[in-house]
Coordinates of N, CA, C and O in Angstrom, one line a residue:
E1 N -28.5 -31.3 19.4 CA -27.9 -32.5 19.6 C -28.0 -33.6 18.5 O -26.9 -34.7 18.6
A2 N -29.0 -33.4 17.9 CA -29.3 -34.5 16.8 C -27.8 -34.5 15.8 O -27.5 -35.9 15.5
A3 N -27.1 -33.3 15.5 CA -25.9 -33.4 14.9 C -25.0 -34.6 15.4 O -24.1 -35.0 14.8
L4 N -24.7 -34.2 16.8 CA -23.8 -34.7 17.5 C -24.2 -36.5 17.4 O -22.9 -37.1 17.3
D5 N -25.2 -36.9 17.7 CA -25.6 -38.0 17.5 C -25.4 -38.7 16.5 O -24.9 -40.0 16.0
A6 N -25.7 -37.9 15.1 CA -25.7 -38.3 13.9 C -24.2 -38.5 13.7 O -23.7 -39.6 12.9
L7 N -23.1 -37.5 14.0 CA -22.0 -37.8 13.5 C -21.5 -39.2 14.1 O -20.4 -40.1 13.7
L8 N -21.6 -39.5 15.6 CA -21.4 -40.7 16.1 C -22.2 -42.0 15.1 O -21.2 -43.0 15.2
L9 N -23.0 -41.9 14.7 CA -24.0 -42.9 14.3 C -23.1 -42.9 12.9 O -23.0 -44.2 12.5
S10 N -22.4 -41.9 12.2 CA -22.0 -42.2 10.8 C -20.8 -43.1 10.9 O -20.7 -43.8 9.9
Y11 N -20.2 -43.5 12.0 CA -19.2 -44.5 12.1 C -19.5 -46.0 11.8 O -19.2 -47.1 11.2
A12 N -20.7 -45.9 12.1 CA -21.6 -47.5 12.2 C -22.6 -47.4 10.9 O -22.6 -48.4 9.9
A13 N -23.6 -46.4 10.6 CA -24.3 -46.2 9.6 C -24.5 -44.7 9.0 O -25.4 -44.1 9.3
P14 N -23.4 -44.5 8.0 CA -23.3 -43.4 7.5 C -24.4 -42.4 6.8 O -24.9 -41.6 7.0
G15 N -25.1 -43.7 5.9 CA -26.3 -43.3 5.4 C -27.5 -43.2 6.2 O -28.3 -41.5 5.7
T16 N -27.7 -43.8 7.3 CA -28.6 -43.2 7.9 C -28.2 -41.8 8.9 O -29.1 -41.2 9.0
A17 N -27.1 -41.4 9.2 CA -26.4 -40.7 9.8 C -27.0 -39.3 9.1 O -27.6 -38.4 9.6
R18 N -26.8 -39.3 7.6 CA -26.8 -38.1 6.7 C -28.8 -37.7 6.6 O -29.0 -37.0 6.8
Q19 N -29.2 -39.0 6.7 CA -30.7 -39.1 6.5 C -31.4 -38.4 7.9 O -32.1 -37.5 7.9
L20 N -30.6 -38.4 9.0 CA -31.0 -38.1 10.3 C -30.9 -36.6 10.2 O -31.7 -36.0 10.7
V21 N -29.5 -36.1 9.7 CA -29.6 -34.6 9.7 C -30.4 -34.2 8.9 O -31.2 -33.2 9.4
L22 N -30.5 -34.6 7.5 CA -31.2 -34.0 6.5 C -32.7 -33.9 7.2 O -33.5 -33.1 6.9
G23 N -33.4 -34.7 7.7 CA -34.5 -35.1 8.2 C -35.1 -33.9 9.0 O -36.0 -33.3 9.3
V24 N -33.9 -33.5 10.3 CA -33.9 -32.8 11.3 C -34.1 -31.4 10.6 O -35.4 -30.5 11.4
F25 N -33.4 -30.8 9.8 CA -33.7 -29.5 9.2 C -34.9 -29.5 8.1 O -35.6 -28.7 8.2
A26 N -34.8 -30.9 7.3 CA -36.3 -30.4 6.3 C -37.4 -30.6 7.1 O -38.5 -29.7 6.6
A27 N -37.3 -31.2 8.3 CA -38.6 -31.5 9.0 C -39.4 -30.3 9.8 O -40.1 -30.0 10.6
A28 N -37.8 -29.5 10.1 CA -38.3 -28.3 11.4 C -39.6 -27.2 10.7 O -39.3 -27.2 9.5
R29 N -40.1 -27.1 11.9 CA -41.3 -26.2 11.6 C -41.0 -24.5 11.1 O -41.8 -23.9 10.9
A30 N -39.5 -24.3 11.5 CA -39.1 -23.1 11.6 C -37.6 -23.1 11.1 O -36.9 -24.2 11.3
A31 N -36.9 -21.9 10.3 CA -35.6 -21.8 10.2 C -34.6 -21.8 11.5 O -33.6 -22.5 11.1
N32 N -34.9 -21.7 12.9 CA -34.5 -21.9 13.9 C -34.1 -23.4 14.3 O -33.8 -23.6 15.5
V33 N -34.8 -24.2 13.7 CA -35.1 -25.6 14.2 C -35.6 -25.7 15.4 O -34.9 -26.2 16.6
P34 N -36.8 -25.2 15.7 CA -37.3 -25.3 17.1 C -37.1 -26.3 17.8 O -37.5 -27.6 16.8
C35 N -36.8 -26.8 19.0 CA -37.1 -28.0 19.9 C -38.4 -28.4 19.7 O -39.2 -27.8 20.5
S36 N -38.7 -29.7 19.5 CA -39.9 -30.1 19.7 C -40.6 -31.5 20.0 O -39.5 -32.1 20.2
R37 N -41.7 -31.7 20.5 CA -41.6 -33.4 20.8 C -42.2 -34.1 19.5 O -42.3 -33.6 18.7
E38 N -42.7 -35.4 20.1 CA -42.7 -36.3 18.8 C -44.1 -35.7 18.2 O -44.6 -36.0 16.7
D39 N -44.8 -35.3 19.1 CA -46.4 -34.5 18.2 C -46.1 -33.4 17.4 O -47.0 -32.8 17.0
G40 N -45.1 -32.9 17.3 CA -44.6 -31.6 16.6 C -45.3 -30.2 17.7 O -44.5 -28.9 17.3
S41 N -45.4 -30.4 18.8 CA -45.5 -29.2 19.6 C -44.2 -28.7 20.1 O -43.3 -29.6 20.4
Y42 N -44.2 -27.6 21.0 CA -42.7 -26.9 21.0 C -42.5 -27.4 22.5 O -43.2 -27.4 23.5
N43 N -41.3 -27.8 22.8 CA -41.1 -28.2 24.0 C -40.1 -27.1 24.8 O -39.7 -26.9 26.3
M44 N -39.9 -25.8 24.5 CA -38.8 -24.8 24.9 C -39.8 -23.7 24.4 O -39.6 -23.1 23.2
L45 N -40.2 -23.0 25.2 CA -40.8 -21.7 24.9 C -40.5 -20.9 25.7 O -40.7 -20.8 27.0
A46 N -39.9 -19.2 25.5 CA -39.4 -18.6 26.4 C -40.7 -17.6 26.9 O -42.0 -17.7 26.5
E47 N -40.4 -17.0 27.9 CA -41.6 -16.4 28.8 C -42.5 -15.7 27.6 O -43.8 -15.3 28.3
D48 N -42.0 -15.2 26.6 CA -43.2 -14.3 26.0 C -43.7 -15.2 24.8 O -44.6 -14.9 24.0
G49 N -43.6 -16.9 25.2 CA -44.1 -17.5 24.3 C -43.4 -17.9 22.9 O -43.8 -18.7 22.2
E50 N -42.3 -17.5 22.5 CA -41.7 -17.8 21.4 C -41.0 -19.0 21.5 O -39.9 -19.2 22.4
P51 N -41.3 -20.1 20.5 CA -40.3 -21.2 20.6 C -39.0 -21.2 20.6 O -38.5 -20.3 19.2
C52 N -38.0 -21.6 21.0 CA -36.6 -21.5 20.9 C -36.0 -22.8 20.1 O -36.7 -24.0 20.2
G53 N -35.0 -22.5 19.5 CA -34.6 -23.7 18.9 C -33.1 -23.8 19.9 O -32.6 -23.3 20.5
T54 N -32.3 -24.6 19.0 CA -31.0 -24.9 19.3 C -29.9 -24.1 18.7 O -29.9 -23.8 17.6
A55 N -29.1 -23.1 19.6 CA -28.1 -22.3 19.2 C -26.7 -23.0 18.4 O -26.6 -24.4 18.6
P56 N -26.2 -22.3 17.3 CA -25.1 -22.7 16.6 C -24.0 -23.3 17.7 O -23.3 -24.2 17.3
E57 N -24.1 -22.9 19.1 CA -22.6 -23.6 19.9 C -23.0 -24.4 20.7 O -22.5 -25.3 21.0
W58 N -24.2 -25.0 20.8 CA -25.0 -26.1 21.5 C -24.7 -27.5 20.5 O -25.4 -27.8 19.8
C59 N -23.8 -28.0 20.8 CA -23.2 -29.1 20.2 C -22.8 -29.1 19.0 O -22.6 -30.0 18.0
F60 N -22.6 -27.9 18.5 CA -22.0 -27.5 17.4 C -22.6 -28.2 16.2 O -21.8 -29.0 15.7
P61 N -23.7 -28.1 16.0 CA -24.4 -28.6 14.6 C -23.7 -28.4 13.7 O -23.5 -29.3 12.5
L62 N -23.4 -27.6 13.2 CA -22.7 -27.1 11.8 C -21.4 -27.8 12.0 O -20.8 -28.4 11.0
F63 N -20.7 -27.8 12.8 CA -19.2 -28.3 12.8 C -19.1 -29.9 12.7 O -18.8 -30.3 12.2
C64 N -20.3 -30.6 13.3 CA -20.7 -31.6 13.4 C -21.2 -32.3 11.7 O -20.5 -33.5 11.5
I65 N -21.8 -31.4 10.9 CA -22.3 -31.6 10.0 C -21.1 -31.5 8.9 O -21.1 -32.5 8.1
D66 N -20.3 -30.6 9.1 CA -18.7 -30.7 8.4 C -18.0 -31.7 8.6 O -17.7 -32.4 7.8
L67 N -17.6 -32.3 9.8 CA -17.1 -33.5 10.3 C -17.8 -34.4 9.3 O -17.0 -35.6 8.8
L68 N -19.3 -34.7 9.2 CA -19.7 -35.9 8.8 C -19.8 -35.5 6.9 O -19.4 -36.7 6.5
H69 N -19.6 -34.8 6.9 CA -19.6 -34.2 5.2 C -18.0 -34.8 4.9 O -18.0 -35.5 3.6
R70 N -17.0 -34.5 5.6 CA -15.8 -34.6 5.3 C -15.5 -36.1 5.4 O -14.8 -36.8 4.5
R71 N -16.2 -37.0 6.3 CA -15.9 -38.3 6.3 C -16.7 -39.0 5.4 O -16.1 -39.8 4.8
C72 N -17.7 -38.6 4.7 CA -18.3 -39.5 3.6 C -18.4 -38.8 2.5 O -18.7 -39.7 1.4
G73 N -18.6 -37.2 2.1 CA -18.1 -37.1 0.9 C -19.4 -36.9 -0.1 O -19.2 -37.0 -1.5
D74 N -20.8 -36.8 0.9 CA -21.7 -37.1 -0.1 C -22.0 -35.6 -0.6 O -22.8 -34.9 0.0
L75 N -21.8 -35.4 -1.9 CA -22.1 -34.1 -2.6 C -23.6 -34.0 -2.6 O -24.1 -33.0 -2.6
A76 N -24.3 -35.0 -3.4 CA -25.8 -34.6 -3.2 C -26.2 -34.5 -2.2 O -27.5 -33.7 -2.2
W77 N -26.1 -35.3 -0.8 CA -26.7 -34.8 0.3 C -26.3 -33.6 0.7 O -27.4 -32.7 1.1
L78 N -25.2 -33.1 0.5 CA -24.8 -31.6 0.7 C -25.6 -30.6 0.1 O -26.2 -29.8 0.8
R79 N -25.6 -30.8 -1.0 CA -26.4 -30.1 -2.0 C -28.0 -29.8 -1.2 O -28.3 -28.8 -1.4
T80 N -28.5 -30.8 -1.2 CA -30.0 -30.6 -0.7 C -30.2 -30.5 1.1 O -30.7 -29.4 1.2
L81 N -28.8 -30.4 1.3 CA -28.9 -30.2 3.0 C -28.8 -28.5 3.2 O -29.1 -27.6 3.9
Y82 N -27.8 -28.0 2.1 CA -27.1 -26.6 2.3 C -28.1 -25.4 2.3 O -28.0 -24.7 3.4
P83 N -29.1 -25.5 1.5 CA -30.3 -24.6 1.8 C -30.7 -24.0 3.2 O -31.1 -23.2 3.7
Y84 N -30.8 -25.5 4.1 CA -31.6 -25.7 5.3 C -30.3 -24.9 6.2 O -30.8 -24.0 6.7
L85 N -29.2 -25.4 5.8 CA -28.3 -24.9 6.6 C -28.0 -23.3 6.9 O -27.9 -22.4 7.5
A86 N -27.7 -22.5 5.5 CA -27.9 -21.5 5.0 C -29.5 -20.7 5.9 O -28.9 -19.5 6.4
R87 N -30.1 -21.4 5.7 CA -31.6 -20.6 6.4 C -31.3 -20.6 8.0 O -31.5 -19.6 8.2
Y88 N -30.7 -21.4 8.5 CA -30.7 -21.4 10.0 C -29.6 -20.6 10.4 O -30.0 -19.6 11.2
L89 N -28.7 -20.4 9.7 CA -27.7 -19.7 10.2 C -28.2 -18.1 9.8 O -28.0 -17.3 10.7
S90 N -28.9 -17.8 8.8 CA -29.2 -16.5 8.4 C -30.2 -16.1 9.2 O -30.7 -14.9 9.9
W91 N -31.3 -17.4 10.0 CA -32.1 -16.9 10.8 C -31.5 -16.2 12.0 O -31.9 -15.2 12.7
W92 N -30.2 -16.8 12.7 CA -29.5 -16.5 13.6 C -29.0 -14.9 13.4 O -29.2 -13.8 14.4
L93 N -28.7 -14.6 12.3 CA -28.2 -13.4 12.0 C -28.9 -12.5 12.1 O -29.0 -11.3 12.2
R94 N -30.4 -12.7 11.5 CA -31.5 -11.9 11.4 C -32.3 -11.9 12.5 O -32.9 -10.4 13.0
H95 N -32.5 -12.9 13.5 CA -33.6 -12.6 14.6 C -32.7 -12.5 15.8 O -33.6 -12.5 17.3
R96 N -31.5 -12.7 15.9 CA -30.8 -12.7 17.3 C -29.6 -11.8 17.2 O -28.3 -12.2 17.7
R97 N -29.6 -10.6 16.5 CA -28.7 -9.6 16.4 C -29.2 -8.2 17.1 O -30.3 -8.2 16.6
D98 N -28.7 -7.8 18.0 CA -29.1 -6.4 18.6 C -28.7 -5.1 17.5 O -28.1 -5.4 16.4
E99 N -29.2 -4.1 17.8 CA -29.1 -3.0 17.1 C -27.6 -2.6 16.2 O -26.9 -1.7 15.6
Q100 N -26.8 -3.4 17.5 CA -24.9 -2.8 17.3 C -24.3 -3.7 16.6 O -23.2 -3.7 16.5
G101 N -25.4 -4.9 16.3 CA -24.7 -6.1 15.7 C -24.4 -7.3 16.6 O -23.9 -8.2 16.2
W102 N -24.6 -7.1 17.8 CA -24.2 -8.0 18.6 C -25.2 -9.3 18.4 O -26.3 -9.1 18.8
L103 N -24.6 -10.6 18.7 CA -25.5 -11.8 18.8 C -26.2 -12.3 20.3 O -25.3 -11.8 21.6
H104 N -27.0 -12.3 20.4 CA -27.4 -13.1 21.9 C -28.3 -14.0 21.6 O -29.1 -14.5 20.6
Y105 N -28.7 -14.7 23.0 CA -29.6 -15.7 23.2 C -30.8 -15.3 23.2 O -31.0 -14.1 24.4
H106 N -32.1 -15.6 23.0 CA -33.4 -15.2 23.5 C -33.5 -15.8 25.0 O -34.0 -14.6 26.0
C107 N -33.4 -16.8 25.6 CA -33.1 -17.3 26.6 C -32.5 -18.5 27.2 O -31.6 -18.6 26.2
S108 N -32.1 -18.7 28.1 CA -31.0 -19.8 28.5 C -31.5 -21.1 28.0 O -30.5 -21.7 27.5
W109 N -32.9 -21.3 27.8 CA -33.0 -22.7 27.1 C -32.4 -22.6 25.9 O -31.9 -23.6 25.4
E110 N -32.8 -21.4 24.9 CA -32.5 -21.6 23.9 C -30.2 -21.9 23.8 O -30.0 -22.1 22.6
S111 N -30.1 -21.2 24.5 CA -28.4 -21.5 24.5 C -28.1 -23.2 24.7 O -26.9 -23.2 24.7
G112 N -28.9 -23.9 25.5 CA -28.7 -24.9 25.6 C -27.8 -25.3 27.0 O -27.6 -26.3 27.5
Q113 N -27.8 -24.4 27.8 CA -27.1 -24.1 29.1 C -28.1 -23.5 29.8 O -28.0 -22.4 30.7
D114 N -29.5 -24.3 30.1 CA -30.5 -24.2 30.8 C -30.1 -23.2 32.3 O -29.6 -24.2 33.0
E115 N -30.8 -22.2 32.5 CA -30.7 -21.4 33.6 C -29.4 -21.3 34.3 O -29.0 -21.4 35.4
S116 N -28.2 -21.1 33.4 CA -26.8 -21.4 33.8 C -26.5 -19.8 34.8 O -27.1 -19.1 34.3
P117 N -26.1 -20.1 35.5 CA -25.9 -18.8 36.3 C -24.8 -17.8 35.7 O -24.9 -16.7 35.8
R118 N -24.4 -18.0 34.7 CA -23.6 -17.2 33.8 C -24.3 -16.2 33.5 O -24.0 -15.1 32.8
F119 N -25.8 -16.3 32.9 CA -26.7 -15.4 32.4 C -27.2 -14.2 33.5 O -28.4 -14.0 33.0
G120 N -27.2 -14.6 34.7 CA -27.7 -13.9 35.9 C -28.9 -14.3 36.3 O -29.2 -15.8 36.0
R121 N -29.5 -13.9 37.3 CA -30.9 -14.4 37.7 C -32.0 -14.6 37.0 O -32.1 -13.7 35.9
Q122 N -32.8 -15.5 37.0 CA -33.6 -16.1 35.9 C -34.9 -17.0 36.7 O -34.5 -17.4 37.7
A123 N -36.1 -16.6 36.4 CA -37.1 -17.3 37.1 C -37.2 -18.3 36.5 O -37.8 -19.3 37.2
S124 N -36.8 -18.8 35.1 CA -36.6 -19.9 34.4 C -36.1 -20.0 33.4 O -35.4 -18.9 33.2
G125 N -35.7 -21.0 32.7 CA -34.5 -20.9 31.4 C -35.1 -20.2 30.5 O -34.6 -19.7 29.3
G126 N -36.5 -20.0 30.7 CA -37.4 -19.3 29.7 C -37.4 -17.6 29.9 O -37.6 -16.9 29.0
T127 N -36.9 -17.2 30.9 CA -36.5 -15.6 31.1 C -35.5 -15.1 29.9 O -34.5 -15.7 29.4
L128 N -36.0 -13.9 29.5 CA -35.2 -13.2 28.5 C -34.0 -12.7 29.0 O -34.0 -12.5 29.9
M129 N -33.1 -12.8 28.2 CA -31.7 -12.4 28.5 C -31.2 -12.1 27.0 O -29.8 -12.1 26.7
E130 N -31.8 -11.1 26.3 CA -31.1 -10.9 25.2 C -30.3 -9.6 25.2 O -29.2 -9.1 24.5
H131 N -29.7 -9.1 26.6 CA -29.2 -8.2 26.8 C -27.5 -8.2 27.2 O -26.3 -7.8 26.9
I132 N -27.4 -9.9 27.0 CA -26.0 -10.6 27.2 C -25.5 -11.0 25.9 O -26.2 -11.6 25.1
R133 N -24.1 -10.5 25.5 CA -23.4 -10.9 24.1 C -22.4 -12.1 24.4 O -21.4 -11.8 24.8
P134 N -22.6 -13.4 24.7 CA -22.0 -14.3 24.6 C -20.8 -14.8 24.0 O -21.2 -14.9 22.6
V135 N -19.7 -14.7 23.9 CA -18.8 -14.9 23.2 C -18.6 -16.6 22.3 O -18.4 -16.6 21.2
D136 N -19.1 -17.4 23.2 CA -19.5 -18.5 22.4 C -20.3 -18.7 21.1 O -20.1 -19.3 20.4
L137 N -21.5 -17.8 21.6 CA -22.4 -17.4 20.3 C -21.8 -17.0 19.1 O -21.6 -17.5 18.0
H138 N -21.0 -15.9 19.6 CA -20.4 -15.0 18.2 C -19.0 -16.4 17.7 O -19.1 -16.2 16.5
A139 N -18.4 -16.8 18.4 CA -17.6 -17.6 18.2 C -18.1 -18.9 16.9 O -17.6 -19.5 16.2
S140 N -19.2 -19.8 17.4 CA -19.8 -20.5 16.5 C -20.3 -20.3 15.4 O -20.5 -20.7 14.4
V141 N -21.2 -18.9 15.6 CA -21.7 -18.1 14.1 C -20.4 -18.0 13.1 O -20.6 -18.2 12.0
A142 N -19.4 -17.6 13.7 CA -18.0 -17.1 12.9 C -17.7 -18.3 12.3 O -17.6 -18.9 11.1
Q143 N -17.5 -19.9 13.0 CA -17.1 -21.0 12.7 C -18.2 -21.6 11.7 O -17.5 -22.3 10.4
G144 N -19.2 -21.4 12.0 CA -20.4 -22.0 11.1 C -20.2 -21.5 9.5 O -20.6 -22.0 9.0
A145 N -20.1 -20.1 9.7 CA -20.0 -18.8 8.6 C -19.0 -19.6 7.5 O -19.2 -20.0 6.3
A146 N -17.5 -19.6 8.1 CA -16.6 -20.2 7.5 C -17.0 -21.9 7.0 O -16.7 -21.9 6.0
I147 N -17.9 -22.6 7.8 CA -18.1 -23.9 7.1 C -19.1 -23.6 6.1 O -18.8 -24.5 4.6
L148 N -19.9 -22.8 6.2 CA -20.8 -22.5 5.0 C -19.8 -21.6 3.8 O -20.4 -22.1 2.4
A149 N -19.2 -21.0 4.1 CA -18.3 -20.8 2.7 C -17.8 -21.9 2.3 O -17.7 -21.8 0.6
R150 N -17.0 -22.6 2.8 CA -16.3 -23.7 2.2 C -17.3 -24.8 1.2 O -17.2 -25.2 0.4
F151 N -18.4 -24.9 1.9 CA -19.8 -25.9 1.4 C -20.2 -25.0 0.2 O -20.4 -25.9 -0.8
A152 N -20.3 -23.6 0.3 CA -20.9 -22.9 -0.9 C -19.9 -23.2 -2.2 O -20.3 -23.3 -3.1
A153 N -18.5 -22.9 -1.8 CA -17.5 -22.9 -2.5 C -17.3 -24.3 -3.5 O -17.5 -24.7 -4.7
E154 N -17.6 -25.6 -2.2 CA -17.8 -27.0 -2.8 C -18.9 -27.4 -3.8 O -18.9 -27.9 -5.0
L155 N -19.8 -26.4 -3.6 CA -21.2 -26.8 -4.2 C -21.2 -25.9 -5.6 O -22.2 -25.6 -6.6
G156 N -20.2 -25.2 -5.9 CA -20.4 -24.0 -6.7 C -21.3 -22.8 -6.6 O -21.5 -22.1 -7.8
R157 N -21.5 -22.4 -5.5 CA -22.3 -21.4 -5.2 C -21.8 -20.0 -4.8 O -21.6 -19.7 -3.9
S158 N -21.1 -19.6 -5.9 CA -20.2 -18.5 -5.6 C -20.5 -17.3 -4.7 O -20.1 -16.7 -4.3
H159 N -21.8 -17.0 -5.3 CA -22.2 -15.8 -4.7 C -22.8 -16.0 -2.9 O -22.8 -14.9 -2.8
D160 N -22.6 -17.4 -2.7 CA -22.7 -17.1 -1.3 C -21.4 -17.1 -0.7 O -21.3 -17.0 0.8
V161 N -20.3 -17.7 -1.1 CA -19.1 -17.9 -0.6 C -18.6 -16.5 -0.1 O -18.2 -16.4 1.3
L162 N -18.7 -15.2 -0.7 CA -18.3 -14.0 -0.4 C -19.4 -13.8 1.0 O -18.5 -13.1 2.1
R163 N -20.7 -13.8 0.7 CA -21.3 -13.3 2.1 C -20.9 -14.1 3.4 O -20.8 -13.9 4.5
W164 N -20.7 -15.7 3.5 CA -20.4 -16.6 4.5 C -18.8 -16.0 4.8 O -18.8 -16.0 6.2
Q165 N -17.9 -15.8 4.0 CA -16.6 -15.4 4.1 C -16.8 -14.0 5.3 O -16.2 -14.0 6.3
R166 N -17.8 -13.1 4.8 CA -17.9 -12.0 5.6 C -18.4 -11.9 6.7 O -17.7 -11.5 7.8
V167 N -19.3 -12.7 6.9 CA -19.8 -13.1 8.3 C -18.6 -13.8 9.3 O -18.6 -13.5 10.3
A168 N -18.2 -14.8 8.8 CA -17.2 -15.4 9.3 C -16.1 -14.3 9.9 O -15.6 -14.4 10.9
A169 N -15.8 -13.4 9.0 CA -14.9 -12.4 9.6 C -15.3 -11.7 10.3 O -14.5 -11.0 11.1

C-alpha cells in the first residue's frame, strides 16, 4: 500500500515519494517486505508463525513504482532501488512456488484479501492456504518481471534482462 501512497504523493512531492519507496524496501527486515508496526514487530503472522509480507498483486507495488519512475525518470534512484525489487520478486519465486511451479499465498493475510471467501474456510486470515493457485498472483508476478526486465535494460544489467523476460513469459 505504501507504493500506491507514494505514487499519489509523487504528484505533490516526487522526491519524498521516491524516498518513501526506497525506505520501505531498504528498511525491510526480510526480502518479502513483511508487514510490521512502528516498533518493528510483525503485524501479520501466519498460523505457523511465519511473518507475511505484501503480495505483488496487492496494490501492485511494482506497477506503482514503474509509474513513479516513468513520471520522475530518476535513474540514480532506480539504480539504488532495483536490487531490492529484484530481491523481493525473487523471494516470491523461491518461497511461494510449489513443486509444479505454481505460485501461492501462504495465507489470506499475505494476499491482502484477508479472510476472503475465495480461499475457502479459514479459522483466521493466518490459515495456511498453499494449495490455492490464484491467477491474480501469477499475473502480477509476470507483470512485475516484465517491469524488472525493462528496469534492468535501462540500468544496463543485461544479465538480468533475460532472466526477468523468462519469468514474465
